[in-house]
Amino acid sequence: QRAAMLMAGLVLAACGKQEPPAPAPAPATEASAPAPAPAPAKVYVVGTDAAYAPFESQNQKGEIVGFDIDVVNAIAQKAGFEVKFVNTPWEGIFNSLQQGDRDFLVSAITITDERKQTMDFSNPYFDAHQLIAVRENSKVTKFEDLKKLKVGVQTGTTGDEVVTKLQGKNSTTIKRFESTPLALKELEAGGVDAVVADNGVIENYVANNPQSKFKTVNDASFTPEQYGIAVRKGNTELLEKINQGLAAIKADGTYDQIYGKYFGAKKADAAAAA
Ligand code: ARG
């Protein structure tokens, strides 16, 4: 049979056809047989809501880029696996993990006690907090000032949570958007009076969109948040690989280098905290 296969191969080769790279299983009985080629690295499907610069966004070529992407690529390299990023809307992102459509998520996801009930998180890789964006001429100086104003948030984010807490569950002045950039566009258009979202994203948007004429307002009530990579609950094998890779890139300076690329040379908070 082996001879027949070889013959078939020769015929194919003679026809100029591409032969698939034959794995040629070595007979297990022969000690001298060459070791089988190493199994190809596992490719994990990674979900990310790529409308959250500088953490994840799509460049002009449609490629998913950003701090989170660089961090995960570096982790994957250390931990010996491969990744494929798939743009995944925030509103369905946790479900996509649960259903098995994604193997893990990196999406500037704040580690919260509530989320920990349904998924497992890596060690924290980034420190964040909420921040308010308002138009330059706004009188808002503190979070409390937003109590009765129209506030834009991205549905189901920690920004949504804090504003819902401030205004109450039945508030009619919280405007929920499917992405943070959409909320910020609405702020520019005057449809909302403020947007509350993660500091890194607000700061990035304000810096890169001077024509929007926004300013930022911080508030002492905004508690520290930390981003984690999410895996399905109980997937400890993958979680350990991710944590090992994360520790390795923090130890060898790769994390700091990526941090510097996106946030400048200021102290890499999460790296220092770990
Ligand atoms: N850190 C916030 C949260 O976990 C917002 C994250 C939104 N991420 C995104 N890629 N849209 O709720």
PDB file of C-alpha atoms and ligand atoms in Angstrom:
ATOM      1  CA  GLN A   1       0.000   0.000   0.000  1.00  0.00           C
ATOM      2  CA  ARG A   2       2.893   2.250   0.825  1.00  0.00           C
ATOM      3  CA  ALA A   3       4.360   1.567  -2.579  1.00  0.00           C
ATOM      4  CA  ALA A   4       1.051   2.440  -4.183  1.00  0.00           C
ATOM      5  CA  MET A   5       0.999   5.741  -2.333  1.00  0.00           C
ATOM      6  CA  LEU A   6       4.531   6.481  -3.438  1.00  0.00           C
ATOM      7  CA  MET A   7       3.563   5.700  -7.001  1.00  0.00           C
ATOM      8  CA  ALA A   8       0.562   7.983  -6.781  1.00  0.00           C
ATOM      9  CA  GLY A   9       2.849  10.661  -5.457  1.00  0.00           C
ATOM     10  CA  LEU A  10       5.253  10.208  -8.333  1.00  0.00           C
ATOM     11  CA  VAL A  11       2.419  10.388 -10.833  1.00  0.00           C
ATOM     12  CA  LEU A  12       1.114  13.569  -9.226  1.00  0.00           C
ATOM     13  CA  ALA A  13       4.595  15.029  -9.182  1.00  0.00           C
ATOM     14  CA  ALA A  14       5.027  14.102 -12.824  1.00  0.00           C
ATOM     15  CA  CYS A  15       1.820  15.947 -13.643  1.00  0.00           C
ATOM     16  CA  GLY A  16       3.282  19.005 -11.962  1.00  0.00           C
ATOM     17  CA  LYS A  17       0.551  18.932  -9.335  1.00  0.00           C
ATOM     18  CA  GLN A  18       1.220  20.104  -5.798  1.00  0.00           C
ATOM     19  CA  GLU A  19       1.512  17.216  -3.423  1.00  0.00           C
ATOM     20  CA  PRO A  20       0.236  17.958   0.072  1.00  0.00           C
ATOM     21  CA  PRO A  21       3.124  17.934   2.556  1.00  0.00           C
ATOM     22  CA  ALA A  22       2.943  14.256   3.492  1.00  0.00           C
ATOM     23  CA  PRO A  23       3.272  13.749   7.248  1.00  0.00           C
ATOM     24  CA  ALA A  24       4.879  10.319   6.526  1.00  0.00           C
ATOM     25  CA  PRO A  25       4.115   8.528   9.775  1.00  0.00           C
ATOM     26  CA  ALA A  26       7.269   6.709  10.849  1.00  0.00           C
ATOM     27  CA  PRO A  27       6.752   3.069  11.834  1.00  0.00           C
ATOM     28  CA  ALA A  28       6.575   3.012  15.602  1.00  0.00           C
ATOM     29  CA  THR A  29       8.596  -0.214  15.802  1.00  0.00           C
ATOM     30  CA  GLU A  30      11.802   1.211  14.368  1.00  0.00           C
ATOM     31  CA  ALA A  31      13.822   3.033  16.980  1.00  0.00           C
ATOM     32  CA  SER A  32      15.999   4.584  14.294  1.00  0.00           C
ATOM     33  CA  ALA A  33      13.048   6.183  12.513  1.00  0.00           C
ATOM     34  CA  PRO A  34      13.256   9.953  12.304  1.00  0.00           C
ATOM     35  CA  ALA A  35      11.197  11.758  14.925  1.00  0.00           C
ATOM     36  CA  PRO A  36       7.824  12.910  13.602  1.00  0.00           C
ATOM     37  CA  ALA A  37       7.586  16.602  12.790  1.00  0.00           C
ATOM     38  CA  PRO A  38       6.380  18.594  15.816  1.00  0.00           C
ATOM     39  CA  ALA A  39       2.628  19.136  15.883  1.00  0.00           C
ATOM     40  CA  PRO A  40       1.725  22.529  14.413  1.00  0.00           C
ATOM     41  CA  ALA A  41       1.179  25.196  17.081  1.00  0.00           C
ATOM     42  CA  LYS A  42      -2.419  25.524  18.193  1.00  0.00           C
ATOM     43  CA  VAL A  43      -4.188  28.532  16.699  1.00  0.00           C
ATOM     44  CA  TYR A  44      -6.466  30.245  19.191  1.00  0.00           C
ATOM     45  CA  VAL A  45      -9.321  32.417  17.950  1.00  0.00           C
ATOM     46  CA  VAL A  46      -9.242  35.696  19.854  1.00  0.00           C
ATOM     47  CA  GLY A  47     -12.284  37.967  20.054  1.00  0.00           C
ATOM     48  CA  THR A  48     -11.808  41.723  20.268  1.00  0.00           C
ATOM     49  CA  ASP A  49     -14.114  44.699  19.727  1.00  0.00           C
ATOM     50  CA  ALA A  50     -11.794  46.611  17.421  1.00  0.00           C
ATOM     51  CA  ALA A  51     -13.306  50.066  17.913  1.00  0.00           C
ATOM     52  CA  TYR A  52     -11.366  50.984  20.994  1.00  0.00           C
ATOM     53  CA  ALA A  53      -8.134  52.714  20.048  1.00  0.00           C
ATOM     54  CA  PRO A  54      -5.411  52.606  21.166  1.00  0.00           C
ATOM     55  CA  PHE A  55      -6.175  49.139  22.585  1.00  0.00           C
ATOM     56  CA  GLU A  56      -7.779  47.602  19.501  1.00  0.00           C
ATOM     57  CA  SER A  57      -8.881  49.188  16.267  1.00  0.00           C
ATOM     58  CA  GLN A  58      -8.791  48.578  12.530  1.00  0.00           C
ATOM     59  CA  ASN A  59      -6.190  50.371  10.436  1.00  0.00           C
ATOM     60  CA  GLN A  60      -6.839  51.575   6.889  1.00  0.00           C
ATOM     61  CA  LYS A  61      -6.045  48.139   5.537  1.00  0.00           C
ATOM     62  CA  GLY A  62      -8.662  46.636   7.835  1.00  0.00           C
ATOM     63  CA  GLU A  63      -6.053  44.928  10.002  1.00  0.00           C
ATOM     64  CA  ILE A  64      -6.723  44.738  13.720  1.00  0.00           C
ATOM     65  CA  VAL A  65      -3.995  46.646  15.548  1.00  0.00           C
ATOM     66  CA  GLY A  66      -3.305  48.131  18.971  1.00  0.00           C
ATOM     67  CA  PHE A  67      -1.778  47.715  22.392  1.00  0.00           C
ATOM     68  CA  ASP A  68      -3.858  44.641  23.261  1.00  0.00           C
ATOM     69  CA  ILE A  69      -2.965  43.035  19.936  1.00  0.00           C
ATOM     70  CA  ASP A  70       0.767  43.578  20.458  1.00  0.00           C
ATOM     71  CA  VAL A  71       0.541  42.249  24.015  1.00  0.00           C
ATOM     72  CA  VAL A  72      -1.294  39.091  22.974  1.00  0.00           C
ATOM     73  CA  ASN A  73       1.026  38.488  20.019  1.00  0.00           C
ATOM     74  CA  ALA A  74       4.005  38.767  22.365  1.00  0.00           C
ATOM     75  CA  ILE A  75       2.385  36.440  24.892  1.00  0.00           C
ATOM     76  CA  ALA A  76       1.621  33.921  22.156  1.00  0.00           C
ATOM     77  CA  GLN A  77       5.197  33.958  20.978  1.00  0.00           C
ATOM     78  CA  LYS A  78       6.513  33.259  24.485  1.00  0.00           C
ATOM     79  CA  ALA A  79       3.892  30.655  25.270  1.00  0.00           C
ATOM     80  CA  GLY A  80       4.242  28.853  21.940  1.00  0.00           C
ATOM     81  CA  PHE A  81       0.790  29.210  20.455  1.00  0.00           C
ATOM     82  CA  GLU A  82      -0.661  31.077  17.516  1.00  0.00           C
ATOM     83  CA  VAL A  83      -3.532  33.534  17.467  1.00  0.00           C
ATOM     84  CA  LYS A  84      -6.080  34.773  14.982  1.00  0.00           C
ATOM     85  CA  PHE A  85      -7.925  37.968  15.948  1.00  0.00           C
ATOM     86  CA  VAL A  86     -11.585  38.234  15.025  1.00  0.00           C
ATOM     87  CA  ASN A  87     -13.448  41.535  15.280  1.00  0.00           C
ATOM     88  CA  THR A  88     -16.337  40.845  17.640  1.00  0.00           C
ATOM     89  CA  PRO A  89     -18.989  43.388  18.676  1.00  0.00           C
ATOM     90  CA  TRP A  90     -18.796  44.179  22.383  1.00  0.00           C
ATOM     91  CA  GLU A  91     -22.444  43.329  22.971  1.00  0.00           C
ATOM     92  CA  GLY A  92     -21.944  39.734  21.898  1.00  0.00           C
ATOM     93  CA  ILE A  93     -18.369  39.287  22.981  1.00  0.00           C
ATOM     94  CA  PHE A  94     -18.872  37.390  26.244  1.00  0.00           C
ATOM     95  CA  ASN A  95     -21.442  35.171  24.600  1.00  0.00           C
ATOM     96  CA  SER A  96     -19.019  34.340  21.783  1.00  0.00           C
ATOM     97  CA  LEU A  97     -16.563  33.094  24.393  1.00  0.00           C
ATOM     98  CA  GLN A  98     -19.187  31.087  26.230  1.00  0.00           C
ATOM     99  CA  GLN A  99     -20.426  29.473  23.008  1.00  0.00           C
ATOM    100  CA  GLY A 100     -16.908  28.434  22.018  1.00  0.00           C
ATOM    101  CA  ASP A 101     -16.783  30.673  18.947  1.00  0.00           C
ATOM    102  CA  ARG A 102     -13.779  32.414  20.493  1.00  0.00           C
ATOM    103  CA  ASP A 103     -11.043  30.775  22.575  1.00  0.00           C
ATOM    104  CA  PHE A 104     -10.217  33.906  24.493  1.00  0.00           C
ATOM    105  CA  LEU A 105     -10.936  37.619  24.541  1.00  0.00           C
ATOM    106  CA  VAL A 106      -8.681  40.645  24.684  1.00  0.00           C
ATOM    107  CA  SER A 107     -10.685  43.839  24.523  1.00  0.00           C
ATOM    108  CA  ALA A 108      -9.632  46.244  27.270  1.00  0.00           C
ATOM    109  CA  ILE A 109     -11.909  44.146  29.474  1.00  0.00           C
ATOM    110  CA  THR A 110     -12.126  45.301  33.065  1.00  0.00           C
ATOM    111  CA  ILE A 111     -11.890  42.451  35.552  1.00  0.00           C
ATOM    112  CA  THR A 112     -15.058  42.679  37.656  1.00  0.00           C
ATOM    113  CA  ASP A 113     -16.519  40.378  40.316  1.00  0.00           C
ATOM    114  CA  GLU A 114     -19.667  40.014  38.259  1.00  0.00           C
ATOM    115  CA  ARG A 115     -17.785  38.934  35.128  1.00  0.00           C
ATOM    116  CA  LYS A 116     -15.668  36.549  37.201  1.00  0.00           C
ATOM    117  CA  GLN A 117     -18.829  34.520  37.814  1.00  0.00           C
ATOM    118  CA  THR A 118     -19.007  33.537  34.162  1.00  0.00           C
ATOM    119  CA  MET A 119     -15.422  33.634  32.886  1.00  0.00           C
ATOM    120  CA  ASP A 120     -11.848  33.413  34.113  1.00  0.00           C
ATOM    121  CA  PHE A 121      -9.348  36.232  33.818  1.00  0.00           C
ATOM    122  CA  SER A 122      -5.601  36.323  33.372  1.00  0.00           C
ATOM    123  CA  ASN A 123      -3.477  38.323  35.748  1.00  0.00           C
ATOM    124  CA  PRO A 124      -4.093  42.041  35.164  1.00  0.00           C
ATOM    125  CA  TYR A 125      -2.117  43.571  32.305  1.00  0.00           C
ATOM    126  CA  PHE A 126      -3.241  47.218  32.390  1.00  0.00           C
ATOM    127  CA  ASP A 127      -4.513  49.817  34.873  1.00  0.00           C
ATOM    128  CA  ALA A 128      -7.401  52.067  33.927  1.00  0.00           C
ATOM    129  CA  HIS A 129     -10.216  54.192  35.317  1.00  0.00           C
ATOM    130  CA  GLN A 130     -13.278  55.978  34.003  1.00  0.00           C
ATOM    131  CA  LEU A 131     -12.971  59.462  32.546  1.00  0.00           C
ATOM    132  CA  ILE A 132     -15.540  62.044  31.393  1.00  0.00           C
ATOM    133  CA  ALA A 133     -15.411  63.688  27.975  1.00  0.00           C
ATOM    134  CA  VAL A 134     -17.362  66.926  27.486  1.00  0.00           C
ATOM    135  CA  ARG A 135     -17.339  69.729  24.922  1.00  0.00           C
ATOM    136  CA  GLU A 136     -14.781  72.451  25.633  1.00  0.00           C
ATOM    137  CA  ASN A 137     -17.426  74.972  26.742  1.00  0.00           C
ATOM    138  CA  SER A 138     -19.081  72.552  29.205  1.00  0.00           C
ATOM    139  CA  LYS A 139     -19.654  73.578  32.825  1.00  0.00           C
ATOM    140  CA  VAL A 140     -19.185  70.008  34.063  1.00  0.00           C
ATOM    141  CA  THR A 141     -16.407  69.823  36.655  1.00  0.00           C
ATOM    142  CA  LYS A 142     -17.245  66.572  38.474  1.00  0.00           C
ATOM    143  CA  PHE A 143     -19.070  63.270  37.984  1.00  0.00           C
ATOM    144  CA  GLU A 144     -21.986  64.355  40.180  1.00  0.00           C
ATOM    145  CA  ASP A 145     -22.723  67.111  37.634  1.00  0.00           C
ATOM    146  CA  LEU A 146     -23.839  64.367  35.210  1.00  0.00           C
ATOM    147  CA  LYS A 147     -26.705  63.297  37.475  1.00  0.00           C
ATOM    148  CA  LYS A 148     -29.411  64.918  35.322  1.00  0.00           C
ATOM    149  CA  LEU A 149     -27.553  65.347  32.021  1.00  0.00           C
ATOM    150  CA  LYS A 150     -27.684  63.254  28.852  1.00  0.00           C
ATOM    151  CA  VAL A 151     -24.726  60.899  29.049  1.00  0.00           C
ATOM    152  CA  GLY A 152     -23.433  58.612  26.307  1.00  0.00           C
ATOM    153  CA  VAL A 153     -21.872  55.250  27.140  1.00  0.00           C
ATOM    154  CA  GLN A 154     -21.005  52.022  25.349  1.00  0.00           C
ATOM    155  CA  THR A 155     -23.643  49.446  26.267  1.00  0.00           C
ATOM    156  CA  GLY A 156     -22.581  47.016  28.962  1.00  0.00           C
ATOM    157  CA  THR A 157     -19.233  48.603  29.753  1.00  0.00           C
ATOM    158  CA  THR A 158     -18.002  49.705  33.149  1.00  0.00           C
ATOM    159  CA  GLY A 159     -18.750  53.254  31.969  1.00  0.00           C
ATOM    160  CA  ASP A 160     -22.385  52.189  31.527  1.00  0.00           C
ATOM    161  CA  GLU A 161     -22.273  50.690  35.036  1.00  0.00           C
ATOM    162  CA  VAL A 162     -21.043  53.826  36.816  1.00  0.00           C
ATOM    163  CA  VAL A 163     -23.444  56.141  34.989  1.00  0.00           C
ATOM    164  CA  THR A 164     -26.350  53.753  35.652  1.00  0.00           C
ATOM    165  CA  LYS A 165     -25.414  53.834  39.325  1.00  0.00           C
ATOM    166  CA  LEU A 166     -25.336  57.651  39.324  1.00  0.00           C
ATOM    167  CA  GLN A 167     -28.578  58.210  37.444  1.00  0.00           C
ATOM    168  CA  GLY A 168     -30.529  55.132  38.512  1.00  0.00           C
ATOM    169  CA  LYS A 169     -31.742  52.087  36.586  1.00  0.00           C
ATOM    170  CA  ASN A 170     -34.821  53.855  35.239  1.00  0.00           C
ATOM    171  CA  SER A 171     -32.974  56.897  33.986  1.00  0.00           C
ATOM    172  CA  THR A 172     -34.082  58.108  30.573  1.00  0.00           C
ATOM    173  CA  THR A 173     -31.005  60.286  30.034  1.00  0.00           C
ATOM    174  CA  ILE A 174     -28.439  57.539  29.531  1.00  0.00           C
ATOM    175  CA  LYS A 175     -27.825  57.032  25.811  1.00  0.00           C
ATOM    176  CA  ARG A 176     -26.311  53.637  25.102  1.00  0.00           C
ATOM    177  CA  PHE A 177     -24.220  53.084  21.971  1.00  0.00           C
ATOM    178  CA  GLU A 178     -22.782  49.964  20.428  1.00  0.00           C
ATOM    179  CA  SER A 179     -19.312  51.498  20.358  1.00  0.00           C
ATOM    180  CA  THR A 180     -17.490  54.232  22.254  1.00  0.00           C
ATOM    181  CA  PRO A 181     -16.549  56.196  19.080  1.00  0.00           C
ATOM    182  CA  LEU A 182     -20.286  56.396  18.231  1.00  0.00           C
ATOM    183  CA  ALA A 183     -20.981  57.883  21.672  1.00  0.00           C
ATOM    184  CA  LEU A 184     -18.179  60.415  21.141  1.00  0.00           C
ATOM    185  CA  LYS A 185     -19.570  61.362  17.710  1.00  0.00           C
ATOM    186  CA  GLU A 186     -22.902  62.018  19.392  1.00  0.00           C
ATOM    187  CA  LEU A 187     -21.164  64.239  21.948  1.00  0.00           C
ATOM    188  CA  GLU A 188     -19.682  66.256  19.112  1.00  0.00           C
ATOM    189  CA  ALA A 189     -23.104  66.503  17.441  1.00  0.00           C
ATOM    190  CA  GLY A 190     -24.661  67.751  20.674  1.00  0.00           C
ATOM    191  CA  GLY A 191     -26.955  64.766  21.210  1.00  0.00           C
ATOM    192  CA  VAL A 192     -25.406  64.030  24.601  1.00  0.00           C
ATOM    193  CA  ASP A 193     -23.743  66.309  27.169  1.00  0.00           C
ATOM    194  CA  ALA A 194     -20.967  63.940  28.191  1.00  0.00           C
ATOM    195  CA  VAL A 195     -19.451  60.525  27.510  1.00  0.00           C
ATOM    196  CA  VAL A 196     -18.028  58.277  30.211  1.00  0.00           C
ATOM    197  CA  ALA A 197     -15.529  55.609  29.165  1.00  0.00           C
ATOM    198  CA  ASP A 198     -12.046  54.265  29.927  1.00  0.00           C
ATOM    199  CA  ASN A 199      -9.406  56.980  30.352  1.00  0.00           C
ATOM    200  CA  GLY A 200      -7.030  55.601  27.708  1.00  0.00           C
ATOM    201  CA  VAL A 201      -9.672  55.651  25.003  1.00  0.00           C
ATOM    202  CA  ILE A 202     -11.063  59.089  25.902  1.00  0.00           C
ATOM    203  CA  GLU A 203      -7.551  60.568  26.087  1.00  0.00           C
ATOM    204  CA  ASN A 204      -6.595  59.015  22.761  1.00  0.00           C
ATOM    205  CA  TYR A 205      -9.739  60.318  21.064  1.00  0.00           C
ATOM    206  CA  VAL A 206      -9.402  63.849  22.455  1.00  0.00           C
ATOM    207  CA  ALA A 207      -5.744  64.005  21.416  1.00  0.00           C
ATOM    208  CA  ASN A 208      -6.411  62.744  17.889  1.00  0.00           C
ATOM    209  CA  ASN A 209      -9.600  64.710  17.197  1.00  0.00           C
ATOM    210  CA  PRO A 210      -8.856  68.352  18.038  1.00  0.00           C
ATOM    211  CA  GLN A 211     -11.646  69.435  15.677  1.00  0.00           C
ATOM    212  CA  SER A 212     -14.131  67.813  18.093  1.00  0.00           C
ATOM    213  CA  LYS A 213     -13.189  70.403  20.749  1.00  0.00           C
ATOM    214  CA  PHE A 214     -13.508  68.139  23.762  1.00  0.00           C
ATOM    215  CA  LYS A 215     -11.954  68.316  27.186  1.00  0.00           C
ATOM    216  CA  THR A 216     -11.694  65.656  29.871  1.00  0.00           C
ATOM    217  CA  VAL A 217     -12.908  65.707  33.467  1.00  0.00           C
ATOM    218  CA  ASN A 218     -11.637  63.234  36.037  1.00  0.00           C
ATOM    219  CA  ASP A 219     -13.312  62.422  39.339  1.00  0.00           C
ATOM    220  CA  ALA A 220     -11.999  60.948  42.568  1.00  0.00           C
ATOM    221  CA  SER A 221     -14.999  58.605  42.703  1.00  0.00           C
ATOM    222  CA  PHE A 222     -13.724  56.661  39.687  1.00  0.00           C
ATOM    223  CA  THR A 223     -12.233  53.530  41.204  1.00  0.00           C
ATOM    224  CA  PRO A 224      -9.156  51.764  39.807  1.00  0.00           C
ATOM    225  CA  GLU A 225      -9.897  49.164  37.122  1.00  0.00           C
ATOM    226  CA  GLN A 226      -7.629  46.508  35.681  1.00  0.00           C
ATOM    227  CA  TYR A 227      -7.793  44.834  32.302  1.00  0.00           C
ATOM    228  CA  GLY A 228      -7.543  41.067  31.993  1.00  0.00           C
ATOM    229  CA  ILE A 229      -7.619  38.512  29.187  1.00  0.00           C
ATOM    230  CA  ALA A 230     -10.758  36.374  29.451  1.00  0.00           C
ATOM    231  CA  VAL A 231     -10.992  32.616  28.908  1.00  0.00           C
ATOM    232  CA  ARG A 232     -13.913  30.239  29.384  1.00  0.00           C
ATOM    233  CA  LYS A 233     -14.513  29.370  32.997  1.00  0.00           C
ATOM    234  CA  GLY A 234     -12.357  26.403  33.937  1.00  0.00           C
ATOM    235  CA  ASN A 235      -9.997  26.610  30.954  1.00  0.00           C
ATOM    236  CA  THR A 236      -6.995  26.574  33.264  1.00  0.00           C
ATOM    237  CA  GLU A 237      -4.684  25.052  30.667  1.00  0.00           C
ATOM    238  CA  LEU A 238      -5.015  28.072  28.395  1.00  0.00           C
ATOM    239  CA  LEU A 239      -5.112  30.508  31.292  1.00  0.00           C
ATOM    240  CA  GLU A 240      -1.799  29.177  32.598  1.00  0.00           C
ATOM    241  CA  LYS A 241      -0.172  29.533  29.192  1.00  0.00           C
ATOM    242  CA  ILE A 242      -1.403  33.119  28.952  1.00  0.00           C
ATOM    243  CA  ASN A 243      -0.230  33.976  32.472  1.00  0.00           C
ATOM    244  CA  GLN A 244       3.167  32.424  31.803  1.00  0.00           C
ATOM    245  CA  GLY A 245       3.536  34.381  28.587  1.00  0.00           C
ATOM    246  CA  LEU A 246       2.438  37.582  30.324  1.00  0.00           C
ATOM    247  CA  ALA A 247       4.958  37.067  33.119  1.00  0.00           C
ATOM    248  CA  ALA A 248       7.678  36.422  30.538  1.00  0.00           C
ATOM    249  CA  ILE A 249       7.008  39.601  28.550  1.00  0.00           C
ATOM    250  CA  LYS A 250       6.923  41.637  31.749  1.00  0.00           C
ATOM    251  CA  ALA A 251      10.196  40.107  32.896  1.00  0.00           C
ATOM    252  CA  ASP A 252      12.157  40.640  29.686  1.00  0.00           C
ATOM    253  CA  GLY A 253      11.076  44.199  28.881  1.00  0.00           C
ATOM    254  CA  THR A 254       8.787  43.348  25.956  1.00  0.00           C
ATOM    255  CA  TYR A 255       5.749  44.624  27.845  1.00  0.00           C
ATOM    256  CA  ASP A 256       7.458  47.936  28.667  1.00  0.00           C
ATOM    257  CA  GLN A 257       8.479  48.335  25.050  1.00  0.00           C
ATOM    258  CA  ILE A 258       4.898  47.842  23.851  1.00  0.00           C
ATOM    259  CA  TYR A 259       3.649  50.165  26.579  1.00  0.00           C
ATOM    260  CA  GLY A 260       6.096  52.849  25.465  1.00  0.00           C
ATOM    261  CA  LYS A 261       4.993  52.493  21.848  1.00  0.00           C
ATOM    262  CA  TYR A 262       1.406  53.400  22.736  1.00  0.00           C
ATOM    263  CA  PHE A 263       1.597  55.499  25.888  1.00  0.00           C
ATOM    264  CA  GLY A 264       5.050  57.031  25.870  1.00  0.00           C
ATOM    265  CA  ALA A 265       7.757  56.516  28.405  1.00  0.00           C
ATOM    266  CA  LYS A 266       5.620  57.150  31.500  1.00  0.00           C
ATOM    267  CA  LYS A 267       5.688  54.440  34.094  1.00  0.00           C
ATOM    268  CA  ALA A 268       4.083  51.213  32.951  1.00  0.00           C
ATOM    269  CA  ASP A 269       1.579  50.941  35.817  1.00  0.00           C
ATOM    270  CA  ALA A 270       0.398  47.395  35.385  1.00  0.00           C
ATOM    271  CA  ALA A 271       3.900  46.130  34.728  1.00  0.00           C
ATOM    272  CA  ALA A 272       5.170  47.757  37.891  1.00  0.00           C
ATOM    273  CA  ALA A 273       2.231  46.482  39.917  1.00  0.00           C
ATOM    274  CA  ALA A 274       2.672  42.861  38.866  1.00  0.00           C
TER     275      ALA A 274
HETATM  276  N1  ARG B   1     -13.040  48.448  30.188  1.00  0.00           N
HETATM  277  C1  ARG B   1     -14.426  48.598  29.879  1.00  0.00           C
HETATM  278  C2  ARG B   1     -15.195  47.375  30.290  1.00  0.00           C
HETATM  279  O1  ARG B   1     -14.628  46.353  30.469  1.00  0.00           O
HETATM  280  C3  ARG B   1     -14.700  48.895  28.423  1.00  0.00           C
HETATM  281  C4  ARG B   1     -14.108  47.935  27.456  1.00  0.00           C
HETATM  282  C5  ARG B   1     -14.619  48.116  26.056  1.00  0.00           C
HETATM  283  N2  ARG B   1     -13.741  47.465  25.140  1.00  0.00           N
HETATM  284  C6  ARG B   1     -13.881  47.530  23.799  1.00  0.00           C
HETATM  285  N3  ARG B   1     -12.970  46.986  23.042  1.00  0.00           N
HETATM  286  N4  ARG B   1     -14.910  48.118  23.291  1.00  0.00           N
HETATM  287  O2  ARG B   1     -16.389  47.407  30.424  1.00  0.00           O
END
